[in-house]
Tab-separated table of C-alpha atoms and ligand atoms in Angstrom:
chain	number	residue	atom	x	y	z
A	1	MET	CA	19.464	88.177	-22.271
A	2	THR	CA	17.660	91.048	-23.909
A	3	ASP	CA	16.885	94.579	-22.578
A	4	ALA	CA	13.354	93.293	-21.850
A	5	ASP	CA	14.595	90.528	-19.570
A	6	PRO	CA	14.323	91.548	-15.890
A	7	PHE	CA	16.965	89.083	-14.520
A	8	ASP	CA	20.357	87.734	-15.347
A	9	ALA	CA	20.615	83.914	-15.367
A	10	VAL	CA	23.971	84.045	-13.524
A	11	ASP	CA	22.311	85.972	-10.621
A	12	VAL	CA	19.541	83.324	-10.364
A	13	ILE	CA	22.153	80.534	-10.344
A	14	ILE	CA	24.204	82.285	-7.645
A	15	SER	CA	21.089	82.820	-5.500
A	16	LYS	CA	20.339	79.115	-5.484
A	17	ARG	CA	24.018	78.156	-5.170
A	18	ASP	CA	24.077	80.310	-1.972
A	19	LYS	CA	20.965	78.582	-0.652
A	20	ALA	CA	18.610	81.616	-1.060
A	21	GLU	CA	14.941	81.114	-1.902
A	22	LEU	CA	14.089	82.085	-5.478
A	23	SER	CA	11.321	84.630	-5.873
A	24	ASP	CA	8.218	83.881	-7.965
A	25	ALA	CA	9.365	86.380	-10.530
A	26	GLN	CA	12.797	84.737	-10.819
A	27	ILE	CA	11.251	81.323	-11.267
A	28	ASP	CA	8.718	82.497	-13.834
A	29	TRP	CA	11.464	84.231	-15.786
A	30	VAL	CA	14.102	81.536	-15.720
A	31	VAL	CA	11.728	78.741	-16.862
A	32	ASP	CA	10.236	80.913	-19.602
A	33	ALA	CA	13.628	82.253	-20.738
A	34	TYR	CA	15.091	78.710	-20.872
A	35	THR	CA	12.140	77.637	-23.104
A	36	ARG	CA	12.746	80.638	-25.355
A	37	GLY	CA	16.429	79.808	-25.607
A	38	VAL	CA	17.569	82.978	-23.772
A	39	VAL	CA	18.925	81.015	-20.807
A	40	ALA	CA	21.616	78.619	-22.183
A	41	HIS	CA	21.648	74.878	-21.498
A	42	GLU	CA	24.833	75.225	-19.431
A	43	GLN	CA	23.200	77.861	-17.268
A	44	MET	CA	20.134	75.682	-16.644
A	45	ALA	CA	22.379	72.725	-15.961
A	46	ALA	CA	24.160	74.749	-13.227
A	47	LEU	CA	20.860	75.893	-11.791
A	48	ALA	CA	19.484	72.317	-11.799
A	49	MET	CA	22.604	71.127	-9.941
A	50	ALA	CA	22.206	73.979	-7.403
A	51	ILE	CA	18.526	72.826	-6.901
A	52	LEU	CA	19.623	69.213	-6.565
A	53	LEU	CA	22.125	70.147	-3.891
A	54	ASN	CA	20.179	72.858	-2.007
A	55	GLY	CA	16.549	71.889	-2.629
A	56	MET	CA	13.470	74.042	-3.107
A	57	THR	CA	10.747	75.048	-0.657
A	58	ARG	CA	7.124	74.048	-1.153
A	59	ARG	CA	6.426	77.495	-2.576
A	60	GLU	CA	9.305	77.408	-4.985
A	61	THR	CA	8.438	73.844	-6.157
A	62	SER	CA	4.813	74.898	-6.663
A	63	ARG	CA	5.791	77.999	-8.610
A	64	TRP	CA	8.349	76.059	-10.664
A	65	THR	CA	5.546	73.584	-11.564
A	66	ALA	CA	3.198	76.424	-12.554
A	67	ALA	CA	5.904	78.004	-14.718
A	68	MET	CA	6.433	74.700	-16.559
A	69	ILE	CA	2.656	74.339	-17.122
A	70	ALA	CA	2.589	77.904	-18.430
A	71	SER	CA	5.254	77.024	-21.013
A	72	GLY	CA	2.690	75.057	-23.040
A	73	ASP	CA	-0.967	74.227	-23.649
A	74	ARG	CA	-3.472	72.955	-21.091
A	75	MET	CA	-6.052	70.325	-21.944
A	76	ASP	CA	-9.657	70.597	-20.774
A	77	PHE	CA	-11.805	67.583	-20.141
A	78	SER	CA	-14.435	69.425	-18.136
A	79	GLY	CA	-16.966	69.136	-21.008
A	80	LEU	CA	-17.066	65.297	-20.812
A	81	SER	CA	-20.155	63.655	-19.446
A	82	ARG	CA	-18.138	61.655	-16.858
A	83	PRO	CA	-15.542	62.617	-14.224
A	84	THR	CA	-11.867	62.098	-15.171
A	85	ALA	CA	-9.212	60.300	-13.164
A	86	ASP	CA	-5.658	59.485	-14.177
A	87	LYS	CA	-2.826	57.363	-12.718
A	88	HIS	CA	0.878	58.023	-12.853
A	89	SER	CA	3.612	55.564	-11.911
A	90	THR	CA	7.154	56.650	-11.313
A	91	GLY	CA	8.220	53.593	-13.295
A	92	GLY	CA	9.342	50.073	-12.562
A	93	VAL	CA	10.152	46.629	-13.957
A	94	GLY	CA	7.106	44.729	-15.304
A	95	ASP	CA	4.877	47.710	-14.502
A	96	LYS	CA	2.114	47.144	-17.005
A	97	ILE	CA	-0.631	48.333	-14.594
A	98	THR	CA	-1.855	51.141	-16.880
A	99	LEU	CA	-2.943	48.552	-19.479
A	100	PRO	CA	-5.601	46.763	-17.398
A	101	LEU	CA	-6.292	49.784	-15.102
A	102	ALA	CA	-7.418	52.317	-17.741
A	103	PRO	CA	-10.196	50.065	-19.210
A	104	LEU	CA	-11.144	48.784	-15.777
A	105	VAL	CA	-11.734	52.254	-14.355
A	106	ALA	CA	-13.544	53.284	-17.545
A	107	ALA	CA	-15.826	50.297	-17.141
A	108	CYS	CA	-16.741	51.801	-13.757
A	109	GLY	CA	-18.005	54.959	-15.430
A	110	VAL	CA	-14.987	57.231	-15.134
A	111	ALA	CA	-13.060	58.763	-18.128
A	112	VAL	CA	-9.365	57.860	-18.027
A	113	PRO	CA	-7.043	60.037	-20.144
A	114	GLN	CA	-3.692	58.359	-19.880
A	115	LEU	CA	-0.872	60.264	-21.593
A	116	SER	CA	2.137	57.967	-21.602
A	117	GLY	CA	5.685	57.741	-22.738
A	118	ARG	CA	8.181	55.410	-24.317
A	119	GLY	CA	10.773	53.609	-22.214
A	120	LEU	CA	14.306	54.710	-21.693
A	121	GLY	CA	16.813	52.506	-19.852
A	122	HIS	CA	15.649	49.550	-17.771
A	123	THR	CA	12.049	50.693	-17.152
A	124	GLY	CA	9.643	49.895	-19.972
A	125	GLY	CA	7.362	52.379	-21.648
A	126	THR	CA	3.597	51.910	-21.854
A	127	LEU	CA	3.496	53.049	-25.523
A	128	ASP	CA	6.236	50.538	-26.465
A	129	LYS	CA	4.146	47.753	-24.947
A	130	LEU	CA	0.931	48.732	-26.767
A	131	GLU	CA	2.766	49.260	-30.003
A	132	SER	CA	3.387	45.458	-30.093
A	133	ILE	CA	-0.341	45.128	-30.952
A	134	PRO	CA	-0.601	45.064	-34.789
A	135	GLY	CA	-1.969	48.379	-36.146
A	136	TRP	CA	-2.154	50.219	-32.775
A	137	ARG	CA	-1.440	53.935	-32.988
A	138	ALA	CA	-0.110	56.102	-30.132
A	139	ASP	CA	-0.414	59.534	-31.690
A	140	LEU	CA	-3.903	61.007	-31.447
A	141	SER	CA	-5.098	64.545	-31.927
A	142	TYR	CA	-6.736	66.399	-29.082
A	143	ASP	CA	-10.181	65.953	-30.775
A	144	GLU	CA	-9.606	62.245	-31.284
A	145	MET	CA	-8.682	61.904	-27.527
A	146	LEU	CA	-11.822	63.803	-26.479
A	147	GLY	CA	-14.008	61.693	-28.846
A	148	GLN	CA	-12.553	58.431	-27.618
A	149	LEU	CA	-12.941	59.466	-23.926
A	150	GLU	CA	-16.596	60.199	-24.521
A	151	SER	CA	-17.355	57.065	-26.597
A	152	VAL	CA	-15.030	54.392	-25.013
A	153	GLY	CA	-14.062	56.066	-21.668
A	154	ALA	CA	-10.355	55.307	-21.838
A	155	VAL	CA	-7.447	56.438	-23.935
A	156	ILE	CA	-3.771	55.618	-23.675
A	157	CYS	CA	-1.758	57.792	-26.032
A	158	ALA	CA	1.434	59.831	-26.496
A	159	ALA	CA	1.688	63.241	-24.867
A	160	GLY	CA	1.803	65.907	-27.554
A	161	ALA	CA	4.811	68.282	-27.887
A	162	SER	CA	2.809	71.233	-26.616
A	163	LEU	CA	2.280	69.804	-23.112
A	164	ALA	CA	4.828	71.408	-20.726
A	165	PRO	CA	7.595	71.975	-23.369
A	166	ALA	CA	9.844	73.429	-20.660
A	167	ASP	CA	9.839	70.020	-18.958
A	168	LYS	CA	10.787	68.235	-22.209
A	169	LEU	CA	13.877	70.423	-22.504
A	170	LEU	CA	14.740	70.308	-18.831
A	171	TYR	CA	14.251	66.514	-18.470
A	172	ALA	CA	16.561	65.838	-21.446
A	173	LEU	CA	19.136	68.158	-19.868
A	174	ARG	CA	18.840	66.538	-16.420
A	175	ASP	CA	19.312	63.127	-17.952
A	176	VAL	CA	22.826	64.063	-19.149
A	177	THR	CA	23.876	66.279	-16.215
A	178	GLY	CA	23.364	63.982	-13.212
A	179	THR	CA	20.423	66.048	-11.991
A	180	VAL	CA	17.530	63.587	-12.374
A	181	GLU	CA	17.464	62.525	-8.669
A	182	SER	CA	16.172	65.761	-7.231
A	183	ILE	CA	12.814	65.406	-5.496
A	184	PRO	CA	11.572	68.916	-6.339
A	185	LEU	CA	12.653	68.484	-9.934
A	186	ILE	CA	11.134	65.007	-10.337
A	187	ALA	CA	7.916	66.108	-8.593
A	188	SER	CA	7.561	69.322	-10.657
A	189	SER	CA	8.360	67.409	-13.892
A	190	VAL	CA	5.686	64.768	-13.289
A	191	MET	CA	3.062	67.070	-11.901
A	192	SER	CA	3.449	69.813	-14.523
A	193	LYS	CA	2.417	67.274	-17.207
A	194	LYS	CA	-0.365	65.788	-15.113
A	195	ILE	CA	-1.882	69.159	-14.174
A	196	ALA	CA	-1.530	70.474	-17.739
A	197	GLU	CA	-3.369	67.357	-18.924
A	198	GLY	CA	-6.380	68.647	-16.981
A	199	THR	CA	-7.421	65.495	-15.091
A	200	GLY	CA	-9.875	66.009	-12.212
A	201	ALA	CA	-8.270	63.373	-9.976
A	202	LEU	CA	-4.857	61.811	-9.910
A	203	VAL	CA	-3.556	58.691	-8.225
A	204	LEU	CA	0.245	58.311	-8.013
A	205	ASP	CA	2.054	55.001	-7.764
A	206	VAL	CA	5.372	55.947	-6.239
A	207	LYS	CA	7.752	52.958	-6.554
A	208	VAL	CA	10.510	52.096	-4.106
A	209	GLY	CA	13.283	49.515	-4.388
A	210	SER	CA	16.057	48.404	-6.666
A	211	GLY	CA	13.992	48.739	-9.879
A	212	ALA	CA	12.737	52.294	-9.066
A	213	PHE	CA	14.160	55.820	-9.040
A	214	MET	CA	13.778	55.889	-5.234
A	215	LYS	CA	15.815	53.202	-3.535
A	216	ASP	CA	14.651	53.786	0.065
A	217	LEU	CA	11.222	54.199	1.685
A	218	ALA	CA	11.941	57.611	3.222
A	219	SER	CA	12.857	59.175	-0.148
A	220	ALA	CA	9.801	57.571	-1.852
A	221	GLN	CA	7.525	58.977	0.903
A	222	GLU	CA	9.074	62.394	0.475
A	223	LEU	CA	8.578	62.334	-3.314
A	224	ALA	CA	5.017	61.135	-2.827
A	225	ARG	CA	4.272	63.889	-0.272
A	226	THR	CA	5.778	66.576	-2.563
A	227	MET	CA	3.685	65.426	-5.569
A	228	VAL	CA	0.503	65.172	-3.502
A	229	GLU	CA	1.075	68.768	-2.235
A	230	LEU	CA	1.652	70.048	-5.780
A	231	GLY	CA	-1.575	68.359	-7.026
A	232	THR	CA	-3.594	69.585	-4.032
A	233	ASP	CA	-2.214	73.150	-4.429
A	234	ALA	CA	-3.323	73.073	-8.105
A	235	GLY	CA	-6.900	71.914	-7.194
A	236	VAL	CA	-6.412	68.264	-8.418
A	237	SER	CA	-7.609	65.636	-5.960
A	238	THR	CA	-4.361	63.695	-5.512
A	239	VAL	CA	-3.401	60.614	-3.507
A	240	ALA	CA	-0.243	58.485	-3.623
A	241	LEU	CA	0.402	54.810	-2.925
A	242	VAL	CA	4.045	53.926	-2.183
A	243	THR	CA	4.589	50.401	-3.614
A	244	ASP	CA	7.346	47.899	-3.628
A	245	MET	CA	9.637	47.630	-6.704
A	246	GLY	CA	12.307	45.420	-5.166
A	247	THR	CA	11.051	42.537	-7.356
A	248	PRO	CA	9.376	42.740	-10.829
A	249	LEU	CA	5.611	43.137	-10.953
A	250	GLY	CA	3.906	40.027	-12.382
A	251	GLN	CA	5.685	37.324	-14.372
A	252	ALA	CA	6.231	39.148	-17.674
A	253	VAL	CA	8.811	41.862	-18.370
A	254	GLY	CA	8.965	43.220	-21.907
A	255	ASN	CA	6.499	44.479	-24.499
A	256	ALA	CA	4.191	41.888	-26.066
A	257	VAL	CA	4.586	39.589	-23.073
A	258	GLU	CA	3.296	42.396	-20.767
A	259	VAL	CA	0.282	43.003	-23.053
A	260	GLN	CA	-0.437	39.252	-22.909
A	261	GLU	CA	-0.305	39.348	-19.103
A	262	SER	CA	-2.557	42.427	-18.947
A	263	VAL	CA	-5.147	40.648	-21.125
A	264	GLU	CA	-5.048	37.717	-18.742
A	265	VAL	CA	-5.834	40.115	-15.832
A	266	LEU	CA	-8.742	41.584	-17.858
A	267	ALA	CA	-9.956	38.022	-18.506
A	268	GLY	CA	-10.218	37.469	-14.718
A	269	GLY	CA	-6.811	35.691	-14.301
A	270	GLY	CA	-3.217	36.949	-14.213
A	271	PRO	CA	-0.622	37.031	-11.429
A	272	ALA	CA	-1.874	37.929	-7.953
A	273	ASP	CA	0.413	40.978	-7.481
A	274	VAL	CA	-0.705	42.568	-10.783
A	275	VAL	CA	-4.358	42.020	-9.914
A	276	GLU	CA	-3.875	43.352	-6.332
A	277	LEU	CA	-2.195	46.568	-7.498
A	278	THR	CA	-4.633	47.115	-10.427
A	279	LEU	CA	-7.610	46.871	-7.972
A	280	ALA	CA	-5.885	49.004	-5.257
A	281	LEU	CA	-5.223	51.814	-7.757
A	282	ALA	CA	-8.686	51.483	-9.354
A	283	ARG	CA	-10.278	51.793	-5.872
A	284	GLU	CA	-8.264	54.995	-5.210
A	285	MET	CA	-9.306	56.486	-8.583
A	286	LEU	CA	-12.956	55.726	-7.925
A	287	ALA	CA	-12.771	57.171	-4.390
A	288	ALA	CA	-11.038	60.294	-5.698
A	289	VAL	CA	-13.973	61.058	-8.101
A	290	GLY	CA	-16.601	60.287	-5.416
A	291	ARG	CA	-17.544	56.720	-6.507
A	292	PRO	CA	-16.186	54.658	-3.594
A	293	ASP	CA	-19.271	52.396	-3.757
A	294	VAL	CA	-18.349	50.867	-7.169
A	295	ASP	CA	-16.310	47.647	-6.805
A	296	PRO	CA	-13.837	47.290	-9.700
A	297	ALA	CA	-13.444	43.574	-8.966
A	298	ASP	CA	-17.039	43.131	-10.275
A	299	ARG	CA	-16.068	44.719	-13.573
A	300	LEU	CA	-13.161	42.327	-14.014
A	301	ALA	CA	-15.438	39.413	-13.192
A	302	ASP	CA	-18.337	40.387	-15.474
A	303	GLY	CA	-16.141	41.026	-18.536
A	304	SER	CA	-16.987	44.701	-18.917
A	305	ALA	CA	-13.400	45.796	-18.334
A	306	MET	CA	-12.324	43.444	-21.149
A	307	ASP	CA	-15.074	44.965	-23.412
A	308	VAL	CA	-13.601	48.451	-22.802
A	309	TRP	CA	-10.037	47.193	-23.564
A	310	ARG	CA	-11.190	45.773	-26.861
A	311	ALA	CA	-13.016	48.998	-27.776
A	312	MET	CA	-10.006	51.115	-26.646
A	313	ILE	CA	-7.474	49.123	-28.703
A	314	SER	CA	-9.700	48.976	-31.776
A	315	ALA	CA	-10.426	52.755	-31.623
A	316	GLN	CA	-6.698	53.339	-32.046
A	317	GLY	CA	-6.407	50.973	-35.006
A	318	GLY	CA	-5.185	47.937	-33.060
A	319	ASP	CA	-6.274	44.422	-34.070
A	320	VAL	CA	-7.331	42.859	-30.690
A	321	ASP	CA	-7.600	39.412	-32.144
A	322	ALA	CA	-4.287	39.338	-34.061
A	323	PRO	CA	-1.567	37.133	-32.519
A	324	LEU	CA	1.013	39.123	-30.624
A	325	PRO	CA	4.585	39.052	-31.958
A	326	GLU	CA	6.853	36.388	-30.460
A	327	ALA	CA	10.638	36.454	-30.118
A	328	ARG	CA	12.530	34.254	-32.586
A	329	GLU	CA	14.833	32.809	-29.918
A	330	GLN	CA	14.490	31.674	-26.316
A	331	HIS	CA	16.828	30.591	-23.537
A	332	VAL	CA	15.784	29.014	-20.235
A	333	VAL	CA	17.634	29.949	-17.007
A	334	VAL	CA	17.348	27.091	-14.488
A	335	ALA	CA	17.560	27.258	-10.676
A	336	PRO	CA	21.064	26.586	-9.410
A	337	GLY	CA	19.821	25.220	-6.086
A	338	SER	CA	16.679	24.065	-4.218
A	339	GLY	CA	14.645	25.977	-1.611
A	340	THR	CA	12.367	29.041	-1.302
A	341	LEU	CA	13.152	31.856	-3.649
A	342	THR	CA	13.693	34.728	-1.207
A	343	ARG	CA	14.856	37.496	-3.542
A	344	LEU	CA	14.513	38.267	-7.241
A	345	ASP	CA	16.054	41.647	-7.987
A	346	ALA	CA	13.885	43.988	-10.090
A	347	LEU	CA	16.818	46.071	-11.454
A	348	SER	CA	18.745	43.003	-12.684
A	349	VAL	CA	15.622	41.574	-14.478
A	350	GLY	CA	14.923	45.041	-15.966
A	351	VAL	CA	18.476	45.343	-17.284
A	352	ALA	CA	18.325	41.823	-18.696
A	353	ALA	CA	15.032	42.569	-20.501
A	354	TRP	CA	16.583	45.783	-21.858
A	355	ARG	CA	19.729	43.956	-23.078
A	356	LEU	CA	17.468	41.329	-24.781
A	357	GLY	CA	16.062	44.168	-26.907
A	358	ALA	CA	12.847	45.100	-24.979
A	359	GLY	CA	14.104	48.596	-24.137
A	360	ARG	CA	16.279	51.254	-25.759
A	361	ALA	CA	19.521	53.069	-24.844
A	362	ARG	CA	18.834	56.165	-26.944
A	363	LYS	CA	15.527	57.864	-27.626
A	364	GLU	CA	15.641	57.047	-31.353
A	365	ASP	CA	16.458	53.295	-30.968
A	366	PRO	CA	13.767	50.737	-32.033
A	367	VAL	CA	12.580	48.070	-29.515
A	368	GLN	CA	11.833	44.404	-30.175
A	369	ALA	CA	8.149	43.659	-29.615
A	370	GLY	CA	8.776	39.996	-28.602
A	371	ALA	CA	11.825	40.518	-26.361
A	372	GLY	CA	11.783	40.217	-22.598
A	373	VAL	CA	11.836	37.904	-19.612
A	374	VAL	CA	9.145	35.544	-18.405
A	375	LEU	CA	9.510	34.557	-14.741
A	376	HIS	CA	8.586	31.051	-13.677
A	377	ALA	CA	9.057	31.688	-9.952
A	378	LYS	CA	8.537	34.700	-7.707
A	379	PRO	CA	9.794	35.345	-4.136
A	380	GLY	CA	8.041	32.940	-1.771
A	381	ASP	CA	7.844	30.160	-4.314
A	382	GLN	CA	9.543	26.758	-3.776
A	383	VAL	CA	11.970	25.729	-6.462
A	384	ARG	CA	14.101	22.625	-7.113
A	385	ALA	CA	17.615	22.633	-8.601
A	386	GLY	CA	17.390	22.430	-12.392
A	387	GLN	CA	13.761	23.734	-12.562
A	388	PRO	CA	13.193	26.630	-15.033
A	389	LEU	CA	13.529	29.945	-13.176
A	390	MET	CA	12.965	32.279	-16.146
A	391	THR	CA	12.848	32.284	-19.924
A	392	LEU	CA	14.849	34.933	-21.817
A	393	LEU	CA	13.295	36.048	-25.138
A	394	SER	CA	14.973	37.878	-28.035
A	395	ASP	CA	15.108	37.945	-31.800
A	396	ASP	CA	18.886	37.770	-31.489
A	397	SER	CA	20.472	34.843	-29.635
A	398	THR	CA	23.775	36.674	-29.208
A	399	ARG	CA	22.060	38.861	-26.655
A	400	PHE	CA	21.554	36.000	-24.140
A	401	ALA	CA	25.076	36.072	-22.669
A	402	ARG	CA	24.869	39.818	-21.716
A	403	ALA	CA	21.409	39.323	-20.282
A	404	GLU	CA	22.620	36.400	-18.121
A	405	GLU	CA	25.490	38.665	-16.931
A	406	ALA	CA	22.890	41.127	-15.668
A	407	LEU	CA	21.187	38.286	-13.780
A	408	GLU	CA	24.299	37.243	-11.862
A	409	GLY	CA	23.603	37.599	-8.146
A	410	ALA	CA	19.980	38.586	-8.883
A	411	TYR	CA	18.349	35.824	-6.789
A	412	ASP	CA	18.715	34.049	-3.434
A	413	PHE	CA	17.261	30.806	-2.091
A	414	SER	CA	16.664	29.739	1.505
A	415	PRO	CA	16.246	26.209	2.784
A	416	GLN	CA	13.369	27.454	4.978
A	417	ALA	CA	9.892	26.991	3.527
A	418	ASP	CA	8.317	30.078	5.062
A	419	ALA	CA	10.592	32.902	3.903
A	420	SER	CA	8.521	36.119	4.384
A	421	THR	CA	7.820	38.458	1.489
A	422	GLN	CA	7.391	42.236	1.519
A	423	PRO	CA	3.798	43.628	1.197
A	424	LEU	CA	3.100	45.353	-2.146
A	425	VAL	CA	1.512	48.525	-0.901
A	426	LEU	CA	3.823	50.094	1.692
A	427	ASP	CA	2.193	53.435	2.408
A	428	ARG	CA	-0.708	55.711	1.323
A	429	ILE	CA	-0.138	59.492	1.328
A	430	THR	CA	-2.925	62.076	1.038
B	501	LIG	N1	9.553	61.083	-14.889
B	501	LIG	C1	9.333	62.351	-15.305
B	501	LIG	O1	8.399	62.623	-16.020
B	501	LIG	N2	10.140	63.281	-14.804
B	501	LIG	C2	11.132	63.017	-13.975
B	501	LIG	O2	11.818	63.929	-13.555
B	501	LIG	C3	11.372	61.674	-13.576
B	501	LIG	C4	10.486	60.761	-14.087
């Protein structure tokens, strides 16, 4: 602390520890002082734990978000000739929806600036998936982004270091201090980046279930409500769908295999759940920018979404016609019994894909482009004993045993033919 600093970090921590509401001035100061290195990591860790335990009011969360936005640059897409809409998912297993969604919504006349991240742990990262396309480049300058949004309509790229730097520091700290699972901290972390990115409309896909941050519906609904309030307070038209992540999305979990599945959706095929969620989110994005009359299903059917995909990948150096990398080794897991598959646990499949090399344990680790899991049956499907249930893919066959361990107890069968399955979209919050 310097003479110019109006507060003492210890007083701010004690206020929150004792369940007081932090003032706007305290919040502005503590976020800024942490970014400047004046508040120490151990002090911010204590404050994050006090927030996790005692919560924040709507006013505090909104101010905390504004302070994180103010720590960096804001982008401005208001000069583009089309409206902008963005989607954010809280992350899940097999969640490749951004890949078909961004070109699809762009094909409907909306600009889609999609700043994405790399994966950590069992949920995959959009950039890791796209980097399996030979030549594709994630890092674009602001001018390149703007140019591509105007010419192609969609861009998926890495968020630059200047976007909400306070969040980058705080998220890394929360990751190692057991303070990730705080609804006000997750909501402000996500929304500070989305608001700073300058999108006109935002559709949130809040996942619930074993493969998601939020394991129960009530917590997912609360997170969705908190994020929608933050967006609305900041003047961004925001809506959230709460969607099931108890089982993986689609049949492919990994990097290149998820790109392949996304291309199938853009070609008019692909798994029913991926198509359903892509269209549901596209319709929300179009409604949010005042174009509810455009039907995105037509743009999948007429090939225009595929045209935008090809232009978007090529604009970032990717060779759309090059074969995607394939894993050197594969191992088939067969069904141990016969009946209807009633459960296929998302977290277990996500951990298996991660152990096969599709994900990373530390930020600096490389990922294998070809690694992952391809599912041959989904809940509701009939299977016979000995039939292939999934194929494990890796460049390194010694990884199969640990992946199979992750899959122990991951699925159930029932002799009844009509086992019911959960709907994909569980709630809509505005
Ligand atoms: N994703 C984020 O960007 N922040 C969080 O806090 C959690 C998930």
